Amino acid sequence: MIKCLILSACLAVAAFPQAYDDPSRVLVIYRTNQSDADGNGQSDSKDLAEYYQAKRGIPAANLLGVSTPAEEMYHPASTLNNFYANFVTPLRNKLTELGETEINFIVLCKGIPYRMASKSSGSAVYPVGQQIAAIWAIGNDSASSTIGSVGSNPMYESSPGVGSDKGAFNHDTYKIYNGTNMYLVTHLNGSSFQNSKELVDRALYAEKYLYPDSSGTLGYYSPVGYVDTRYGYYNPDSLLAHYPVGYGSYGTADKDMSMGKRYIEQAGFKCRWEYSGSEIGESAALFQDGATSALTAPNAIFYGGWYNFMQYRTNTWTWMPGALACDLNSNSFSSTYSVYSFGSMAMVEGATAVSGVIDEPYLNGHTQPEKFLYYIMQGANYAEIAYHSDPRLGWKTWNVGDPLYRPLAVDKTPVVDDVPPPAPAIAEAVPGDDFSTRNFIISINTNGLDPDLVLVKLEYGETDAYGTTVDYSRFYRMKHTIALTGLTTDMTYHYRVTLKDPMGNETATEDLMFTTSPVSGESGVESLAAVSLSVFPNPFNPSTTIRFYLPISGKVTLDVCAVSGKRVARLLDEERKSGVYEVSFAAGANLPSGIYICHLKTGRLSRSVKLMLTR
């Protein structure tokens, strides 16, 4: 359903006139010598690059593979020459081939090291992306290297909303150092390759559905913005009259950061502001009304504030698909996975785009949260948001997310998400020989469909009344793993999976079954195919289609049986490669109405689903 309203009241139309960026201006770089965990014959980093390419329509010629060290960092003594020979030179050649000013955005896929040290900086480290942004100005080898040379960022907007703002990126306007070209560089680098792919899907979901609805009455996808400052309440009119006061001291920086609340609310979103000395998630923290606890931050879509140094409070934030976050502190984004880094854990828990630092930036060298929020509301894409709010180039900032992600495009037409999630694929795995445990890998595929991410609930028991529930998880994902433990061996269990998307739309499977019986003479179960009848006639008369998925190749039998266990039809008994298959079943004239069980067996396990024939 489309509502014909236009988002324009608070957006700077002249600064960001386009709704979407040209995908031919994106260059995607992946690691050729990355591992191949899924066994498809190419590196997982290349899989990620091709996933992003397909989702965004990027030309195949705009992919570049490079060989890099296995660790996450280029060390100056041992790998700086490697960086120039195997990364910088191929990249410069590719940019020359495509046209030096024909590329605006460079995406570094997971597997590419994200940190490096300069030859003369001792223990100081710098993000690789900051050096790639200045690819033509960082020297040609270790002897001429200027890695770690800090410069001003020509994209930085020091006073947004005061006079004319700096706008969309282009090569004519924004040059660096001695007039050389710069690029906007971000990473697709989640805690896993699956998480990295989902950064793209979360961005696509918000691009389609995110729209301001602070009253909650219009039915749009409109989660909550959060701002966290430290030194008390500021009168909003006074803040506006004196903005910006700058990042020369903690007190002035705190005042500037408080402007984030104004920007979020002017855009039409609900905002919760915590302004005491406590951070959101601490027991003493309170939101602006002075009465509402800030112990949790549910339904978060925007966040800008400080000072979560060396901490991230789990069970505090619920990041919604499309969430953008910037917490100013000295280790705000130190690695891909660190329980002591706000940005790292925000990514693990479902944020879509995060800007932070990998090392001490000092107060005036960090991405500035209120400017980050300002440019979100102005209709910029994530790369522009990140660079407009960062005062330095070549310094400490690490930007992770899809550069093309434009949460609030100018003249965006709102769309209500009233579409249930697609039916899941379900794979089962027994860890080792422990038949009292069963892992369920539940995933959705949105290729050719509207973007979606889901929470998952699994109910199970010895009958179709179930009785035990693994309730909805906290994180919206496209792939979930649920472990059931303490199962009885040699028992058939019933179960049902329910998916719920960010707007509460649900999809539930039919009653499904699995058996915990061990089979002698075989070892090591890796996974089990899924049988799904959710999109085929069921009940049926006289025919239906059985769809199943094999994550690994193997011998497959597919039977239809009466509830007594007597087989009425064998549909398959053969070797099949991994993949998705459909098999038709037509009930003969002599088969009476009633309930039948379809059994799929591969390897050591069996999978069952209920069929109902209605004459």
C-alpha positions as a printed NumPy array, in Angstrom:
array([[  0.   ,   0.   ,   0.   ],
       [  1.43 ,   3.406,  -0.988],
       [  0.557,   6.628,   0.812],
       [  1.06 ,   9.69 ,  -1.381],
       [  2.793,  11.97 ,   1.09 ],
       [  6.168,  13.52 ,   0.453],
       [  9.069,  13.936,   2.871],
       [ 10.279,  17.45 ,   2.202],
       [  9.59 ,  19.843,   5.057],
       [ 12.964,  19.522,   6.749],
       [ 15.228,  18.379,   3.932],
       [ 17.696,  20.555,   2.064],
       [ 16.55 ,  19.852,  -1.477],
       [ 19.373,  21.754,  -3.133],
       [ 22.069,  19.915,  -1.184],
       [ 20.917,  16.344,  -1.878],
       [ 18.551,  16.455,  -4.855],
       [ 18.925,  12.871,  -5.974],
       [ 16.91 ,  10.021,  -4.517],
       [ 19.456,   7.337,  -5.338],
       [ 23.079,   7.138,  -6.382],
       [ 24.412,   5.752,  -9.632],
       [ 25.702,   2.236,  -8.819],
       [ 28.265,   2.535, -11.602],
       [ 30.093,   5.013,  -9.345],
       [ 30.78 ,   2.321,  -6.737],
       [ 33.966,   0.231,  -6.707],
       [ 33.843,  -2.922,  -4.568],
       [ 37.088,  -4.509,  -3.314],
       [ 37.318,  -8.033,  -1.897],
       [ 40.056, -10.344,  -0.641],
       [ 40.941, -13.084,  -3.122],
       [ 42.825, -15.252,  -0.618],
       [ 40.048, -15.306,   1.983],
       [ 38.781, -18.68 ,   3.246],
       [ 35.954, -20.52 ,   1.46 ],
       [ 33.797, -21.65 ,   4.371],
       [ 30.758, -22.506,   2.262],
       [ 32.782, -24.605,  -0.183],
       [ 31.493, -22.922,  -3.341],
       [ 34.939, -22.578,  -4.871],
       [ 35.592, -18.89 ,  -4.246],
       [ 36.516, -16.732,  -1.287],
       [ 33.834, -15.691,   1.187],
       [ 34.962, -12.108,   0.678],
       [ 34.162, -12.394,  -3.027],
       [ 30.782, -13.936,  -2.148],
       [ 30.046, -10.82 ,  -0.108],
       [ 31.172,  -8.529,  -2.934],
       [ 28.931, -10.315,  -5.428],
       [ 26.017, -10.25 ,  -2.985],
       [ 26.37 ,  -6.481,  -2.653],
       [ 26.854,  -6.085,  -6.391],
       [ 23.614,  -7.973,  -7.102],
       [ 21.577,  -6.131,  -4.465],
       [ 22.711,  -2.693,  -5.686],
       [ 23.023,  -3.336,  -9.423],
       [ 26.73 ,  -2.517,  -9.542],
       [ 28.483,  -3.359, -12.852],
       [ 30.606,  -6.505, -12.77 ],
       [ 33.566,  -4.475, -14.031],
       [ 33.474,  -2.516, -10.774],
       [ 34.677,  -5.437,  -8.654],
       [ 38.354,  -5.733,  -7.763],
       [ 40.042,  -8.649,  -6.011],
       [ 43.264,  -8.098,  -4.068],
       [ 45.516, -10.377,  -2.031],
       [ 46.054,  -9.275,   1.559],
       [ 47.523, -10.619,   4.806],
       [ 45.277, -12.896,   6.816],
       [ 45.303, -10.723,   9.925],
       [ 43.156,  -7.613,  10.355],
       [ 46.116,  -5.225,  10.279],
       [ 48.948,  -4.182,   7.989],
       [ 52.045,  -3.965,  10.186],
       [ 54.617,  -1.423,   8.998],
       [ 57.751,  -3.533,   9.161],
       [ 56.37 ,  -6.682,   7.584],
       [ 53.44 ,  -5.755,   5.373],
       [ 53.625,  -2.104,   4.303],
       [ 55.28 ,  -3.048,   1.007],
       [ 52.584,  -5.717,   0.599],
       [ 49.973,  -2.979,   1.023],
       [ 51.457,  -0.885,  -1.76 ],
       [ 52.257,  -3.732,  -4.156],
       [ 49.118,  -5.829,  -3.765],
       [ 46.498,  -3.25 ,  -2.802],
       [ 47.427,   0.329,  -3.7  ],
       [ 48.855,  -0.408,  -7.148],
       [ 45.965,  -2.649,  -8.343],
       [ 43.465,  -0.121,  -6.99 ],
       [ 45.121,   2.794,  -8.768],
       [ 45.204,   0.763, -11.967],
       [ 41.503,  -0.051, -11.616],
       [ 40.581,   3.578, -10.989],
       [ 42.574,   4.604, -14.042],
       [ 40.819,   1.931, -16.104],
       [ 37.333,   2.99 , -14.978],
       [ 38.12 ,   6.712, -14.954],
       [ 39.637,   8.397, -11.932],
       [ 36.63 ,  10.663, -11.398],
       [ 34.021,   8.11 , -12.494],
       [ 34.134,   6.426,  -9.065],
       [ 32.787,   8.224,  -5.995],
       [ 32.47 ,   5.395,  -3.466],
       [ 34.806,   2.54 ,  -2.566],
       [ 33.527,  -0.423,  -0.552],
       [ 36.007,  -2.659,   1.289],
       [ 34.505,  -6.097,   1.937],
       [ 35.131,  -8.174,   5.038],
       [ 38.462,  -9.969,   4.743],
       [ 40.343,  -6.806,   3.779],
       [ 42.431,  -5.643,   6.782],
       [ 40.864,  -2.564,   8.327],
       [ 43.814,  -1.288,  10.407],
       [ 47.387,  -0.328,   9.605],
       [ 50.368,   1.418,  11.14 ],
       [ 52.697,   3.92 ,   9.54 ],
       [ 56.419,   3.237,   9.463],
       [ 57.165,   6.107,  11.85 ],
       [ 54.174,   6.171,  14.183],
       [ 55.235,   3.654,  16.819],
       [ 52.162,   1.931,  18.185],
       [ 49.635,   4.279,  16.533],
       [ 47.169,   2.643,  14.165],
       [ 44.989,   4.057,  11.41 ],
       [ 41.996,   2.726,   9.476],
       [ 42.815,   1.368,   6.034],
       [ 39.745,   3.123,   4.648],
       [ 41.122,   6.525,   5.653],
       [ 44.226,   5.856,   3.554],
       [ 42.265,   4.545,   0.578],
       [ 40.155,   7.726,   0.608],
       [ 43.408,   9.551,  -0.2  ],
       [ 44.732,   6.845,  -2.538],
       [ 46.581,   9.288,  -4.827],
       [ 48.289,  11.118,  -1.947],
       [ 49.764,   8.376,   0.255],
       [ 53.024,   7.715,  -1.578],
       [ 54.138,   4.825,  -3.743],
       [ 56.039,   2.501,  -1.405],
       [ 57.244,   2.188,   2.166],
       [ 59.971,   4.781,   1.594],
       [ 57.592,   7.488,   0.349],
       [ 54.644,   6.445,   2.503],
       [ 52.538,   9.157,   4.107],
       [ 50.308,   6.728,   6.015],
       [ 49.109,   8.465,   9.167],
       [ 49.571,  11.986,   7.819],
       [ 46.557,  13.844,   9.162],
       [ 44.806,  16.371,   6.979],
       [ 41.626,  18.387,   7.096],
       [ 38.578,  16.783,   5.53 ],
       [ 37.17 ,  18.95 ,   2.718],
       [ 33.76 ,  17.292,   3.185],
       [ 33.498,  18.312,   6.857],
       [ 30.671,  20.732,   7.619],
       [ 31.529,  22.681,  10.77 ],
       [ 28.227,  24.559,  11.083],
       [ 25.328,  22.599,   9.597],
       [ 22.13 ,  24.594,   9.297],
       [ 23.992,  27.905,   9.611],
       [ 24.342,  29.536,   6.223],
       [ 24.949,  27.259,   3.255],
       [ 25.682,  23.609,   3.97 ],
       [ 28.139,  21.445,   2.131],
       [ 26.186,  19.076,  -0.067],
       [ 26.431,  15.936,  -2.163],
       [ 29.856,  14.559,  -3.008],
       [ 31.392,  15.328,  -6.381],
       [ 34.97 ,  15.398,  -7.595],
       [ 34.885,  19.006,  -8.789],
       [ 34.038,  20.384,  -5.347],
       [ 35.955,  18.131,  -2.978],
       [ 39.722,  17.776,  -3.391],
       [ 42.432,  16.943,  -0.85 ],
       [ 45.99 ,  17.975,  -0.016],
       [ 47.574,  19.153,  -3.266],
       [ 44.382,  19.02 ,  -5.317],
       [ 44.256,  15.262,  -5.81 ],
       [ 40.993,  13.353,  -5.971],
       [ 39.443,  11.793,  -2.894],
       [ 36.889,   8.998,  -2.495],
       [ 34.286,   8.151,   0.112],
       [ 35.301,   4.788,   1.563],
       [ 33.229,   2.534,   3.805],
       [ 33.528,  -1.099,   4.861],
       [ 31.065,  -3.977,   4.739],
       [ 32.593,  -5.605,   7.784],
       [ 30.259,  -7.186,  10.298],
       [ 31.111,  -9.767,  12.928],
       [ 30.646, -12.526,  10.306],
       [ 30.172, -12.745,   6.564],
       [ 26.46 , -13.373,   7.083],
       [ 26.248, -10.295,   9.309],
       [ 28.105,  -8.323,   6.638],
       [ 25.562,  -9.316,   3.981],
       [ 22.733,  -8.312,   6.276],
       [ 24.137,  -4.776,   6.516],
       [ 22.948,  -4.416,   2.928],
       [ 19.511,  -5.918,   3.545],
       [ 18.926,  -3.736,   6.612],
       [ 19.776,  -0.671,   4.554],
       [ 17.405,  -1.719,   1.774],
       [ 14.589,  -2.301,   4.262],
       [ 14.903,   1.188,   5.743],
       [ 15.312,   2.813,   2.333],
       [ 11.957,   1.369,   1.33 ],
       [  9.941,   1.732,   4.527],
       [ 11.502,   4.268,   6.942],
       [  9.335,   7.381,   7.221],
       [  8.585,   9.865,  10.016],
       [  5.486,   9.11 ,  12.073],
       [  6.112,  10.396,  15.593],
       [  2.434,   9.994,  16.493],
       [  2.458,   6.343,  15.469],
       [ -0.927,   6.739,  13.777],
       [ -0.003,   6.546,  10.093],
       [  1.282,   2.982,  10.014],
       [  4.759,   3.79 ,   8.737],
       [  8.016,   2.208,   9.824],
       [  9.106,   4.968,  12.204],
       [ 11.271,   3.817,  15.133],
       [ 12.87 ,   6.085,  17.742],
       [ 15.925,   8.351,  17.745],
       [ 18.164,   8.638,  20.821],
       [ 20.558,  11.347,  22.008],
       [ 22.81 ,  10.986,  25.063],
       [ 24.703,  13.958,  26.528],
       [ 26.333,  14.515,  29.928],
       [ 26.125,  18.001,  31.417],
       [ 22.435,  18.619,  31.958],
       [ 19.51 ,  20.236,  30.224],
       [ 19.964,  23.007,  27.661],
       [ 17.266,  25.359,  26.464],
       [ 16.714,  24.42 ,  22.809],
       [ 16.265,  28.035,  21.648],
       [ 19.502,  29.066,  23.337],
       [ 21.319,  26.129,  21.771],
       [ 20.085,  27.106,  18.335],
       [ 21.017,  30.764,  18.784],
       [ 24.622,  29.951,  19.683],
       [ 25.257,  26.846,  17.566],
       [ 27.962,  25.771,  16.941],
       [ 30.131,  26.465,  19.96 ],
       [ 32.631,  23.844,  18.823],
       [ 34.535,  20.844,  20.132],
       [ 37.237,  22.801,  21.947],
       [ 36.135,  21.523,  25.363],
       [ 33.916,  18.835,  26.832],
       [ 31.333,  21.428,  27.829],
       [ 31.029,  23.044,  24.408],
       [ 31.015,  19.671,  22.652],
       [ 28.189,  18.539,  24.927],
       [ 26.107,  21.554,  23.929],
       [ 26.654,  20.935,  20.234],
       [ 25.772,  17.256,  20.584],
       [ 22.478,  18.215,  22.227],
       [ 21.359,  19.714,  18.912],
       [ 20.83 ,  16.155,  17.698],
       [ 17.478,  16.072,  19.472],
       [ 16.266,  19.079,  17.493],
       [ 17.322,  17.528,  14.189],
       [ 15.548,  14.236,  14.885],
       [ 12.324,  15.89 ,  16.01 ],
       [ 12.294,  18.427,  13.168],
       [ 12.427,  15.507,  10.761],
       [  9.238,  14.136,  12.333],
       [ 10.644,  11.279,  14.418],
       [ 10.218,  10.636,  18.118],
       [ 13.401,  11.338,  20.089],
       [ 14.441,  10.36 ,  23.606],
       [ 17.173,  12.494,  25.187],
       [ 19.255,  11.431,  28.201],
       [ 21.259,  14.442,  29.434],
       [ 22.574,  13.498,  32.882],
       [ 26.035,  12.238,  33.747],
       [ 24.784,   8.667,  33.28 ],
       [ 24.722,   6.844,  29.962],
       [ 21.7  ,   5.121,  28.494],
       [ 21.65 ,   1.661,  30.038],
       [ 22.85 ,   2.701,  33.495],
       [ 20.45 ,   2.339,  36.4  ],
       [ 20.499,   6.06 ,  37.226],
       [ 19.89 ,   7.229,  33.661],
       [ 16.646,   9.094,  32.948],
       [ 15.166,  10.501,  29.774],
       [ 14.265,  14.166,  29.373],
       [ 11.021,  14.04 ,  31.364],
       [ 13.074,  13.171,  34.452],
       [ 10.821,  10.233,  35.276],
       [ 11.219,   7.68 ,  32.496],
       [ 14.063,   5.229,  33.038],
       [ 16.749,   5.157,  30.363],
       [ 17.795,   1.647,  31.333],
       [ 16.8  ,   0.421,  27.868],
       [ 16.613,   1.936,  24.401],
       [ 14.   ,  -0.033,  22.445],
       [ 13.227,   0.431,  18.737],
       [ 16.369,   2.479,  18.064],
       [ 16.843,   3.825,  14.538],
       [ 19.171,   6.82 ,  15.15 ],
       [ 21.703,   7.42 ,  17.903],
       [ 24.176,  10.219,  18.508],
       [ 25.894,  10.98 ,  21.794],
       [ 28.681,  10.117,  24.204],
       [ 30.582,   8.765,  26.336],
       [ 30.501,   4.957,  26.387],
       [ 34.243,   4.476,  26.758],
       [ 35.261,   0.812,  27.092],
       [ 31.656,  -0.313,  27.488],
       [ 28.572,  -1.528,  25.688],
       [ 25.604,  -2.599,  27.762],
       [ 23.974,  -5.693,  26.336],
       [ 20.203,  -5.967,  26.728],
       [ 19.987,  -2.169,  26.507],
       [ 19.707,  -1.369,  22.813],
       [ 17.285,  -2.876,  20.319],
       [ 18.633,  -1.772,  16.952],
       [ 15.993,  -1.75 ,  14.241],
       [ 16.85 ,  -2.458,  10.584],
       [ 18.387,   0.696,   9.155],
       [ 19.782,   1.937,  12.491],
       [ 22.67 ,   4.43 ,  12.282],
       [ 24.833,   5.117,  15.331],
       [ 27.719,   7.316,  16.457],
       [ 28.978,   7.333,  20.057],
       [ 31.858,   9.723,  20.659],
       [ 34.498,   8.082,  22.827],
       [ 38.149,   7.109,  22.614],
       [ 37.602,   3.513,  21.45 ],
       [ 34.148,   3.816,  19.952],
       [ 34.794,   1.259,  17.172],
       [ 37.988,  -0.57 ,  18.036],
       [ 37.387,  -3.849,  16.149],
       [ 34.813,  -6.061,  14.474],
       [ 34.034,  -7.762,  17.778],
       [ 34.874,  -6.264,  21.147],
       [ 32.586,  -6.292,  24.17 ],
       [ 34.417,  -3.142,  25.289],
       [ 33.584,  -1.097,  22.191],
       [ 30.202,   0.535,  21.616],
       [ 30.353,   0.517,  17.82 ],
       [ 31.612,  -3.055,  17.628],
       [ 28.778,  -4.446,  19.727],
       [ 26.152,  -2.224,  18.113],
       [ 27.088,  -3.913,  14.836],
       [ 26.913,  -7.372,  16.416],
       [ 23.459,  -6.574,  17.81 ],
       [ 21.934,  -5.32 ,  14.586],
       [ 22.956,  -1.743,  13.732],
       [ 23.169,  -1.011,  10.005],
       [ 25.785,   1.756,   9.789],
       [ 28.235,   2.866,  12.487],
       [ 30.93 ,   5.537,  12.527],
       [ 33.563,   5.458,  15.251],
       [ 37.298,   5.343,  15.895],
       [ 39.762,   2.486,  16.228],
       [ 42.15 ,   4.437,  18.468],
       [ 42.368,   7.681,  20.476],
       [ 41.232,  10.552,  18.199],
       [ 41.132,  13.324,  20.827],
       [ 37.963,  15.323,  21.257],
       [ 38.256,  17.318,  18.043],
       [ 39.22 ,  14.325,  15.905],
       [ 36.116,  12.146,  16.301],
       [ 33.024,  12.013,  14.104],
       [ 30.647,  14.559,  15.629],
       [ 27.311,  13.   ,  16.568],
       [ 24.913,  15.909,  15.998],
       [ 26.351,  16.54 ,  12.528],
       [ 25.99 ,  12.817,  11.83 ],
       [ 22.297,  13.077,  12.771],
       [ 21.832,  16.327,  10.843],
       [ 22.959,  14.849,   7.555],
       [ 20.81 ,  11.747,   8.015],
       [ 17.793,  14.043,   8.161],
       [ 19.019,  16.091,   5.186],
       [ 18.702,  13.149,   2.801],
       [ 22.394,  12.285,   2.44 ],
       [ 23.65 ,   8.762,   1.851],
       [ 25.664,   7.035,   4.568],
       [ 29.054,   7.816,   3.014],
       [ 28.18 ,  11.519,   2.828],
       [ 26.728,  11.453,   6.356],
       [ 29.971,  10.   ,   7.69 ],
       [ 32.337,  12.332,   5.845],
       [ 30.342,  15.525,   6.434],
       [ 30.533,  14.899,  10.199],
       [ 34.239,  13.984,  10.44 ],
       [ 36.739,  16.861,  10.804],
       [ 39.805,  14.836,   9.81 ],
       [ 40.963,  12.772,   6.861],
       [ 43.663,  10.13 ,   7.282],
       [ 43.013,   9.962,  11.017],
       [ 41.151,   7.428,  13.192],
       [ 37.587,   7.052,  11.884],
       [ 36.243,   3.72 ,  10.714],
       [ 32.966,   3.842,   8.782],
       [ 31.094,   0.549,   8.423],
       [ 27.956,   0.292,   6.322],
       [ 26.594,   0.505,   2.792],
       [ 27.753,   3.851,   1.333],
       [ 24.648,   4.089,  -0.868],
       [ 22.274,   3.696,   2.072],
       [ 20.073,   6.799,   1.966],
       [ 17.609,   6.566,   4.876],
       [ 15.549,   9.657,   4.054],
       [ 15.834,  10.468,   0.381],
       [ 14.454,  13.866,  -0.612],
       [ 10.872,  13.562,  -1.919],
       [ 10.668,  10.026,  -0.567],
       [  7.237,   8.473,  -1.04 ],
       [  6.251,   6.468,   2.044],
       [  5.273,   2.83 ,   1.792],
       [  3.548,   0.845,   4.529],
       [  5.068,  -2.579,   5.16 ],
       [  2.025,  -4.836,   5.319],
       [  3.656,  -7.814,   3.58 ],
       [  4.285, -10.96 ,   5.677],
       [  7.83 , -12.357,   5.623],
       [  8.629, -15.01 ,   3.007],
       [  8.409, -18.65 ,   4.032],
       [ 11.599, -19.815,   5.75 ],
       [ 14.085, -22.438,   4.703],
       [ 14.83 , -24.659,   7.698],
       [ 17.911, -26.815,   8.059],
       [ 18.646, -29.071,  11.022],
       [ 21.957, -30.181,  12.46 ],
       [ 23.042, -32.551,  15.208],
       [ 26.281, -31.389,  16.865],
       [ 28.555, -34.423,  16.905],
       [ 26.67 , -37.476,  18.17 ],
       [ 24.551, -35.637,  20.733],
       [ 21.021, -36.601,  19.746],
       [ 19.621, -34.753,  22.757],
       [ 20.519, -31.519,  20.98 ],
       [ 19.191, -30.209,  17.69 ],
       [ 20.239, -26.996,  15.962],
       [ 17.773, -25.317,  13.634],
       [ 19.132, -22.936,  11.002],
       [ 16.223, -20.77 ,   9.902],
       [ 16.681, -18.343,   7.023],
       [ 14.762, -16.254,   4.527],
       [ 15.628, -15.347,   0.951],
       [ 14.316, -12.035,  -0.381],
       [ 15.756, -12.192,  -3.896],
       [ 13.071, -10.802,  -6.181],
       [ 10.923,  -9.857,  -3.166],
       [ 10.517,  -6.826,  -0.929],
       [ 13.372,  -6.444,   1.584],
       [ 12.734,  -8.003,   4.982],
       [ 14.431,  -9.146,   8.177],
       [ 12.811, -11.125,  10.942],
       [ 12.706, -12.277,  14.512],
       [ 12.147, -16.019,  15.007],
       [ 10.059, -18.027,  17.46 ],
       [ 10.143, -21.834,  17.671],
       [  7.504, -23.898,  19.498],
       [  8.031, -27.622,  20.023],
       [  6.784, -30.63 ,  21.95 ],
       [  5.72 , -34.266,  21.696],
       [  2.355, -33.307,  20.159],
       [  1.13 , -30.515,  17.913],
       [  0.046, -28.671,  21.061],
       [  3.803, -28.066,  21.541],
       [  4.165, -26.791,  25.118],
       [  7.686, -25.357,  24.975],
       [  8.602, -22.093,  23.274],
       [ 11.888, -20.5  ,  22.325],
       [ 10.539, -16.958,  22.144],
       [ 11.384, -14.26 ,  19.651],
       [ 15.022, -13.275,  19.553],
       [ 16.093,  -9.638,  20.024],
       [ 17.843,  -9.177,  16.7  ],
       [ 16.303,  -8.817,  13.251],
       [ 18.233, -11.047,  10.884],
       [ 17.861, -13.069,   7.7  ],
       [ 19.447, -16.143,   9.248],
       [ 18.957, -17.432,  12.793],
       [ 20.27 , -20.491,  14.629],
       [ 18.221, -21.935,  17.493],
       [ 19.591, -24.765,  19.642],
       [ 17.198, -27.155,  21.397],
       [ 18.795, -29.095,  24.25 ],
       [ 17.662, -31.799,  26.654],
       [ 15.675, -33.663,  24.   ],
       [ 14.661, -37.287,  24.545],
       [ 16.504, -39.723,  22.284],
       [ 14.43 , -41.864,  19.915],
       [ 11.5  , -39.462,  20.052],
       [  9.457, -37.713,  17.358],
       [  8.854, -34.04 ,  18.104],
       [  6.401, -31.613,  16.565],
       [  7.452, -28.024,  15.999],
       [  6.384, -24.788,  14.367],
       [  8.416, -21.749,  13.355],
       [  6.983, -18.223,  13.318],
       [  8.695, -15.237,  11.714],
       [  7.918, -11.617,  12.632],
       [  9.186,  -8.589,  10.731],
       [  9.811,  -5.052,  12.08 ],
       [  6.188,  -4.013,  11.523],
       [  4.764,  -7.094,  13.252],
       [  3.766,  -8.989,  10.106],
       [  4.007, -12.731,  10.767],
       [  4.486, -15.932,   8.801],
       [  4.118, -19.34 ,  10.478],
       [  4.983, -22.767,   9.12 ],
       [  2.738, -25.792,   9.155],
       [  3.159, -28.31 ,  11.947],
       [  6.545, -29.938,  11.272],
       [  8.296, -32.916,  12.843],
       [ 11.77 , -34.206,  13.534],
       [ 13.079, -37.421,  15.068],
       [ 15.98 , -37.815,  17.479],
       [ 16.614, -41.487,  16.626],
       [ 20.281, -42.327,  15.992],
       [ 21.161, -44.468,  12.987],
       [ 24.058, -46.907,  13.407],
       [ 27.02 , -47.114,  11.085],
       [ 27.087, -43.447,  10.087],
       [ 28.911, -40.538,  11.677],
       [ 28.823, -36.781,  11.779],
       [ 25.586, -35.135,  10.801],
       [ 26.224, -31.716,   9.337],
       [ 22.743, -30.625,   8.339],
       [ 19.329, -31.787,   7.216],
       [ 17.182, -30.575,   4.37 ],
       [ 14.077, -28.541,   4.958],
       [ 10.634, -29.483,   3.662],
       [  8.333, -26.526,   3.212],
       [  4.709, -26.698,   2.086],
       [  3.791, -23.207,   3.057],
       [  3.47 , -21.924,  -0.502],
       [  1.901, -25.022,  -2.085],
       [ -1.66 , -26.421,  -1.774],
       [ -2.155, -27.925,   1.654],
       [ -4.884, -29.105,   2.174],
       [ -4.851, -30.402,  -1.403],
       [ -6.938, -32.316,  -3.929],
       [ -5.756, -34.233,  -5.804],
       [ -2.153, -33.006,  -6.096],
       [  0.365, -30.859,  -4.274],
       [  4.014, -29.862,  -4.58 ],
       [  6.643, -30.765,  -2.   ],
       [  9.549, -28.36 ,  -1.863],
       [ 12.753, -29.191,  -0.02 ],
       [ 16.204, -27.785,   0.381],
       [ 19.449, -29.766,   0.674],
       [ 22.311, -27.705,   2.103],
       [ 24.687, -30.612,   1.362],
       [ 24.692, -33.352,  -1.257],
       [ 23.659, -36.881,  -0.328],
       [ 21.263, -39.808,  -0.621],
       [ 17.635, -38.693,  -0.33 ],
       [ 14.43 , -40.641,   0.21 ],
       [ 11.055, -38.945,   0.117],
       [  7.963, -40.914,   1.154],
       [  4.298, -40.213,   1.774],
       [  2.859, -42.35 ,   4.568],
       [ -0.424, -42.843,   6.339],
       [ -0.511, -41.826,  10.002],
       [ -0.196, -45.533,  10.821],
       [  3.268, -45.448,   9.261],
       [  2.322, -47.468,   6.16 ],
       [  3.974, -46.041,   3.075],
       [  1.557, -45.051,   0.312],
       [  4.088, -43.567,  -2.126],
       [  7.848, -43.33 ,  -2.546],
       [  8.65 , -40.163,  -4.472],
       [ 12.449, -40.181,  -4.35 ],
       [ 15.25 , -42.631,  -3.617],
       [ 18.426, -41.253,  -5.154],
       [ 21.5  , -39.072,  -4.798],
       [ 20.899, -35.339,  -5.057],
       [ 23.272, -32.387,  -5.032],
       [ 22.727, -29.518,  -2.613],
       [ 19.987, -27.165,  -3.721],
       [ 16.259, -26.547,  -3.78 ],
       [ 13.95 , -29.161,  -5.324],
       [ 10.25 , -29.528,  -6.037],
       [  8.475, -32.864,  -6.33 ],
       [  4.822, -33.315,  -7.298],
       [  2.572, -35.736,  -5.459],
       [ -0.758, -36.759,  -6.98 ],
       [ -3.081, -38.778,  -4.747],
       [ -4.505, -41.788,  -6.547],
       [ -8.246, -42.265,  -6.831],
       [ -8.181, -44.971,  -4.15 ],
       [ -6.466, -42.8  ,  -1.559],
       [ -9.105, -41.539,   0.89 ],
       [ -9.327, -38.097,   2.459],
       [ -7.289, -37.662,   5.601],
       [ -3.96 , -36.73 ,   7.109],
       [ -0.736, -38.101,   5.643],
       [  2.897, -37.614,   6.591],
       [  5.627, -36.724,   4.117],
       [  9.008, -38.058,   5.305],
       [ 12.304, -36.753,   3.982],
       [ 15.472, -38.604,   4.987],
       [ 19.043, -37.686,   4.227],
       [ 22.072, -38.972,   6.094],
       [ 21.287, -39.794,   9.699],
       [ 18.197, -37.709,  10.226],
       [ 14.645, -37.533,   8.971],
       [ 12.313, -34.624,   8.496],
       [  8.518, -34.821,   8.337],
       [  5.63 , -32.562,   7.452],
       [  1.892, -33.12 ,   7.657],
       [ -0.269, -33.244,   4.496],
       [ -4.065, -33.118,   4.349],
       [ -5.976, -34.642,   1.429],
       [ -9.549, -33.363,   1.06 ],
       [-11.758, -35.133,  -1.481]])
